[in-house]
Coordinates of C-alpha atoms in Angstrom, one line a residue:
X294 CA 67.1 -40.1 20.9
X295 CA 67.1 -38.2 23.9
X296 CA 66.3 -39.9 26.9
X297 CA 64.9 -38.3 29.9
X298 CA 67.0 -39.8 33.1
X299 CA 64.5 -38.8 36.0
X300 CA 60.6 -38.1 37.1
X301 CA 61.6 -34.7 38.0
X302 CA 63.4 -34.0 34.8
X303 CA 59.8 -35.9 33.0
X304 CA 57.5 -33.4 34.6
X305 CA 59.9 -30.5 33.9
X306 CA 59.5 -31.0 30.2
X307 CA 56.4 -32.5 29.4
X308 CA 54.2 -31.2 31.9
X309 CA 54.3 -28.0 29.8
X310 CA 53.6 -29.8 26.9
X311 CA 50.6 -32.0 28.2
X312 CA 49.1 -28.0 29.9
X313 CA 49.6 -26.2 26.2
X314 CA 47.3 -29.3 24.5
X315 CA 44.8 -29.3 27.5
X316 CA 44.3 -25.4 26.9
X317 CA 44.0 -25.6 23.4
X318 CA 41.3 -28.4 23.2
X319 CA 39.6 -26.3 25.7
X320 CA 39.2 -23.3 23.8
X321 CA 38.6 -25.1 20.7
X322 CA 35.6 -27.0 22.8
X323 CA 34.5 -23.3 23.7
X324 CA 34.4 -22.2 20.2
X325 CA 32.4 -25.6 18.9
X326 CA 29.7 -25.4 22.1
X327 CA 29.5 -21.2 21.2
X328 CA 28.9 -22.1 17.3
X329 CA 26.2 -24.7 18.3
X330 CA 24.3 -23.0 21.3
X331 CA 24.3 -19.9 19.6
X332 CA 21.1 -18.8 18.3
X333 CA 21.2 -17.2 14.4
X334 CA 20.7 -13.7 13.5
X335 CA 17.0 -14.7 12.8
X336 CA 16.9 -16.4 16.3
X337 CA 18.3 -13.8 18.0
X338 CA 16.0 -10.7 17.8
X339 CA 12.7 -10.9 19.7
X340 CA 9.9 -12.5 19.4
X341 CA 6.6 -10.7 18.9
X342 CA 3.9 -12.5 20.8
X343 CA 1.4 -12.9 17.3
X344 CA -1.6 -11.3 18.6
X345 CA 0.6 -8.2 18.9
X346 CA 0.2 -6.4 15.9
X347 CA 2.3 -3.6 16.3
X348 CA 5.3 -5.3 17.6
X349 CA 5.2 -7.1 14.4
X350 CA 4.8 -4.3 12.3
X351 CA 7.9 -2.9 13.5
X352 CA 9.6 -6.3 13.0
X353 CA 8.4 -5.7 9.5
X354 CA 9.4 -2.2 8.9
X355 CA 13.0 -2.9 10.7
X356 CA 13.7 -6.5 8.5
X357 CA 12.5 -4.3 5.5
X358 CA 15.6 -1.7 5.9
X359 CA 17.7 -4.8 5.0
X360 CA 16.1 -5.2 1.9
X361 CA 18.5 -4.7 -0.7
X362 CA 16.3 -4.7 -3.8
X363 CA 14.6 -1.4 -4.0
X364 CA 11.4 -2.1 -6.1
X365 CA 10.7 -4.7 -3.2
X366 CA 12.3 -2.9 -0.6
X367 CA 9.6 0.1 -1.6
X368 CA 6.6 -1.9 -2.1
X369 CA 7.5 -3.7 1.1
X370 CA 6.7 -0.3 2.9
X371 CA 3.9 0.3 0.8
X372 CA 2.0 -2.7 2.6
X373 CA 3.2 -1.9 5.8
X374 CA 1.7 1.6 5.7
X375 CA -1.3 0.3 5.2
X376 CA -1.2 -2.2 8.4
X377 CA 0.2 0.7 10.4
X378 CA -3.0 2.9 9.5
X379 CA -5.5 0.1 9.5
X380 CA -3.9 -0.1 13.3
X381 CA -4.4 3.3 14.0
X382 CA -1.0 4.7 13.3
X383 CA -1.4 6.5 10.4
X384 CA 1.9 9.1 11.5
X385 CA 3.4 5.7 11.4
X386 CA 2.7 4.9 7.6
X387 CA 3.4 8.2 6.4
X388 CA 6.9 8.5 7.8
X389 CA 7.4 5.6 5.6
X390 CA 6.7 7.6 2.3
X391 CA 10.0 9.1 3.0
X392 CA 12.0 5.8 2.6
X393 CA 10.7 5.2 -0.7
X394 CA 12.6 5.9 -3.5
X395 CA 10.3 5.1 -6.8
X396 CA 7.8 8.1 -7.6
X397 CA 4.8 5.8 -8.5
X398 CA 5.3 3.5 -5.3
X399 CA 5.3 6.9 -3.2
X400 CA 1.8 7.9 -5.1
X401 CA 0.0 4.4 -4.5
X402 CA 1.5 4.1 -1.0
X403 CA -0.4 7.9 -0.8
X404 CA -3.5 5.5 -2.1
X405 CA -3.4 2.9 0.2
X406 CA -3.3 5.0 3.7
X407 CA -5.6 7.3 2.1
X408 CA -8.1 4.4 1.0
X409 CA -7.3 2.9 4.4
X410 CA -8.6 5.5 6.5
X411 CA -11.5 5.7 4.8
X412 CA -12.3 2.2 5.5
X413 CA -11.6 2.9 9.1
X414 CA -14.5 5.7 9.3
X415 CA -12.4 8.4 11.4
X416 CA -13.8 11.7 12.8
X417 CA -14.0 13.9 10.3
X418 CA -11.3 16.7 11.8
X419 CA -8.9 13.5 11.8
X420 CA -9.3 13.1 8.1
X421 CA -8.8 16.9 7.8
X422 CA -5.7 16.3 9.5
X423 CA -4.6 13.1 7.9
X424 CA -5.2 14.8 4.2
X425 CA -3.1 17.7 5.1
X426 CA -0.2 15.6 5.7
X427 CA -0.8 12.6 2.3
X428 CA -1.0 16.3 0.2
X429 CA 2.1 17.7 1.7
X430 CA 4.1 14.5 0.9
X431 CA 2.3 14.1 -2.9
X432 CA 3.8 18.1 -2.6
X433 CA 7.1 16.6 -2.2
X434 CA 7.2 14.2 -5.1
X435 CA 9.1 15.4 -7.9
X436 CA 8.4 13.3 -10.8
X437 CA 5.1 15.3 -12.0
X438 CA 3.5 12.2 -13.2
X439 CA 3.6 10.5 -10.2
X440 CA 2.9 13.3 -8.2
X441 CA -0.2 14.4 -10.3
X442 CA -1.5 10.6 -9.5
X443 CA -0.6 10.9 -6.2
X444 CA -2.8 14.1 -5.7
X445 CA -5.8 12.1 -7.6
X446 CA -5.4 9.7 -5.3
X447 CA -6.0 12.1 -2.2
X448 CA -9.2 13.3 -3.9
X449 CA -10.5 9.8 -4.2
X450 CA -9.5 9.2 -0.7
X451 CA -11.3 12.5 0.6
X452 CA -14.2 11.4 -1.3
X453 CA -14.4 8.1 0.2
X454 CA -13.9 9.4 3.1
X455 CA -17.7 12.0 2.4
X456 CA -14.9 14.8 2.3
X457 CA -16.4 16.1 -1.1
X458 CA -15.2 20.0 -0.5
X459 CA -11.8 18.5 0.6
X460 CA -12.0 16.2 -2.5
X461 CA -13.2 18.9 -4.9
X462 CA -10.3 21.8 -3.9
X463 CA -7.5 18.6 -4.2
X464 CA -8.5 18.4 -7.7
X465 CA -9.0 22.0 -8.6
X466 CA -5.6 22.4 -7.4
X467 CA -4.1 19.9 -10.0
X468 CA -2.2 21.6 -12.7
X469 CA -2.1 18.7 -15.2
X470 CA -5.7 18.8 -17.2
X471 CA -5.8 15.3 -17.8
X472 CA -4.9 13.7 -14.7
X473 CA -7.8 16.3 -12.9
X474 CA -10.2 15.4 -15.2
X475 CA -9.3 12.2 -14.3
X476 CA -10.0 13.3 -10.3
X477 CA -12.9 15.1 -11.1
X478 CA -14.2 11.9 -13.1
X479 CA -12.8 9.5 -10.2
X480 CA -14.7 11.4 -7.6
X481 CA -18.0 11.3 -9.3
X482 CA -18.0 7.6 -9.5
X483 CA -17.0 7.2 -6.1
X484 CA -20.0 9.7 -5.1
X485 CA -22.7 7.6 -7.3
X486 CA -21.1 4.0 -5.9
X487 CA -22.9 5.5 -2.8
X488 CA -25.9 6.8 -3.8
X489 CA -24.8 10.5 -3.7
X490 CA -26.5 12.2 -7.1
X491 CA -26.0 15.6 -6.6
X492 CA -22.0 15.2 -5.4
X493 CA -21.3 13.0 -8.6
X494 CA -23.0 16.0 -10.9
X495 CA -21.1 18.6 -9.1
X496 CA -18.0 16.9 -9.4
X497 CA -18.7 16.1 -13.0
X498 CA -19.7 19.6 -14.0
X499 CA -15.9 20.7 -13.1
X500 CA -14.6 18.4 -15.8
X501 CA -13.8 21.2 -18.9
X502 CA -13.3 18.5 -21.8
X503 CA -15.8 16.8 -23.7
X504 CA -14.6 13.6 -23.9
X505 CA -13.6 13.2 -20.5
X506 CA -17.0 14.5 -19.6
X507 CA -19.0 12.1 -21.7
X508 CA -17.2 9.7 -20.3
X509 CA -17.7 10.5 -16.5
X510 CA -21.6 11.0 -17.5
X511 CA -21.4 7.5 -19.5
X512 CA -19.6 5.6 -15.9
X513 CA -22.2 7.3 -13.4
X514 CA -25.2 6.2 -15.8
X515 CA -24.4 2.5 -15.7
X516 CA -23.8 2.8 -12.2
X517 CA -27.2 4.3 -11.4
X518 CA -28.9 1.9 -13.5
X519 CA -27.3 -1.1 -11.6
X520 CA -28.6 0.6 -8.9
X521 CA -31.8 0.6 -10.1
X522 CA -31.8 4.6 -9.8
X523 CA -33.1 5.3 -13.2
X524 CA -34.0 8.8 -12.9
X525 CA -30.4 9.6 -11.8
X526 CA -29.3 7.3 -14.7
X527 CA -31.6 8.4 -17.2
X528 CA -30.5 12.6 -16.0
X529 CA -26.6 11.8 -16.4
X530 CA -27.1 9.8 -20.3
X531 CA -29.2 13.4 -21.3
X532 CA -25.9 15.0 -20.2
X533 CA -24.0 13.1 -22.9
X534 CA -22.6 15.0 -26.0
X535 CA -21.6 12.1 -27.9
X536 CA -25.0 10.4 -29.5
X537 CA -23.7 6.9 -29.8
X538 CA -22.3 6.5 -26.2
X539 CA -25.5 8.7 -25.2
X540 CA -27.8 6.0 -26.7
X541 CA -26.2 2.8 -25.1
X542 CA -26.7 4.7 -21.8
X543 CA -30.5 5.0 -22.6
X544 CA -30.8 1.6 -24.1
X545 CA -29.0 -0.1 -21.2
X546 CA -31.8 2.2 -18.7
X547 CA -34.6 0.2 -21.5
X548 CA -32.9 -3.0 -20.2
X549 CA -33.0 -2.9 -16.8
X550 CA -35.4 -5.7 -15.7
X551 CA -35.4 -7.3 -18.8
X552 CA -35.4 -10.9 -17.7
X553 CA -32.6 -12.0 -20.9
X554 CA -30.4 -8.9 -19.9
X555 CA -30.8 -9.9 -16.3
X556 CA -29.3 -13.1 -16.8
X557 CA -25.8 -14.4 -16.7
X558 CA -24.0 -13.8 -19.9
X559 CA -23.5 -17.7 -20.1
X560 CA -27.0 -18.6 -19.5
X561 CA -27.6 -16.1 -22.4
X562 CA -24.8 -17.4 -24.5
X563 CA -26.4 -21.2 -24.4
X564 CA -30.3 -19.3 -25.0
X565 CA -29.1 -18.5 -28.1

């Protein structure tokens, strides 16, 4: 064994050795403290204070982007639209419409700012605006389902908005019959649900089939008689074609204030 014969030749060779094992545990202390101080991805990004809704509406939008499933990915951006136009930002929500990927998400995302500025009672040159831009995007859709829907669902916006001429040229503009019908009919009972008569006729009388008409007529006259607006009910059961739905319209208008059909349907259930 070799035998060192002098201090000098002792700190020669092992001072070396003692520096290269003092280095090393100090990095390796560097790496541990780094690991464990460190904050995680999820720690690292900032904070939103909560009362700060549109900081965490872009914390939403940018965690979102990492979504890796799409259905979730797309109806994650669906909700957020509606947060961003409920806030105000409504050019916000509808750059979103353009990350989407599934048709029928795009259409019901169209829906929810739509339905969301009407709750938010705008000026009505802002809705003139905001309409502009939901029927250029539904213009942009290219499954024709989905994009028919998407246009229905501008109408019903405008109407809930009390955009009825905006409402009524969306639908006339719709090349699928059903699906304007379908506008036509949804627009009417938005109109009655407020108490507008004349606007759910109109919108009615643009309907060009039968059944969808009877059926539009059918919806407005139950609504009227809930309303307890029986001439308006009574009016839209005449204008039904087919006699059977025609006379449970008139028989329901018979009903109304008829304590037994007033009542709950299982306090009626345990009458008989």
């Amino acid at each position: 064994m070799y035998k060192f014969n002098s201090l000098e030749l002792q700190q020669k060779h092992l001072m070396p050795m003692y520096k290269k094992r003092l280095y090393q545990t100090l990095i390796t202390g560097l790496f541990v403290a780094n690991a464990f101080f460190s904050p995680s991805p999820a720690q690292a990004q900032t904070s939103c204070i909560v009362t700060d809704k549109l900081c965490i509406m872009q914390e939403v939008e940018s965690t979102a982007q990492k979504i890796e499933n799409k259905g979730w990915r797309d109806q994650t951006y669906r909700e957020l639209a509606k947060s961003y136009t409920y806030a105000g930002y409504a050019d916000k929500a509808i750059a979103l419409i353009s990350k989407i990927q599934t048709p029928d998400t795009k259409a019901m995302t169209i829906r929810g700012i739509g339905f969301a500025a009407a709750d938010s009672k705008w000026p009505a040159e802002q809705y003139t605006a905001l309409f502009k831009k939901l029927t250029t995007e539904a213009d942009k859709i290219e499954h024709l389902p989905s994009q028919a829907i998407a246009y229905t669902y501008v109408a019903m916006s405008q109407a809930f908005a009390l955009d009825d001429a905006g409402a009524m040229a969306t639908a006339k503009a719709m090349t699928n019959d059903a699906l304007r019908h379908k506008a036509f009919a949804e627009t009417a009972e938005i109109q009655a649900e407020r108490g507008d008569a004349a606007a759910a006729f109109k919108s009615i009388e643009s309907i060009d089939s039968s059944s969808f008409k009877n059926k539009a007529y059918a919806t407005i006259a139950k609504i009227f008689t809930k309303q307890n607006q029986l001439a308006h009910a009574y009016k839209a059961a005449q204008n039904i074609d087919n006699t059977y739905t025609r006379s449970k319209a008139l028989q329901a208008i018979l009903n109304k204030g008829n304590p037994e059909e007033e009542m709950p349907s299982s306090t009626v259930s345990k009458k008989k």
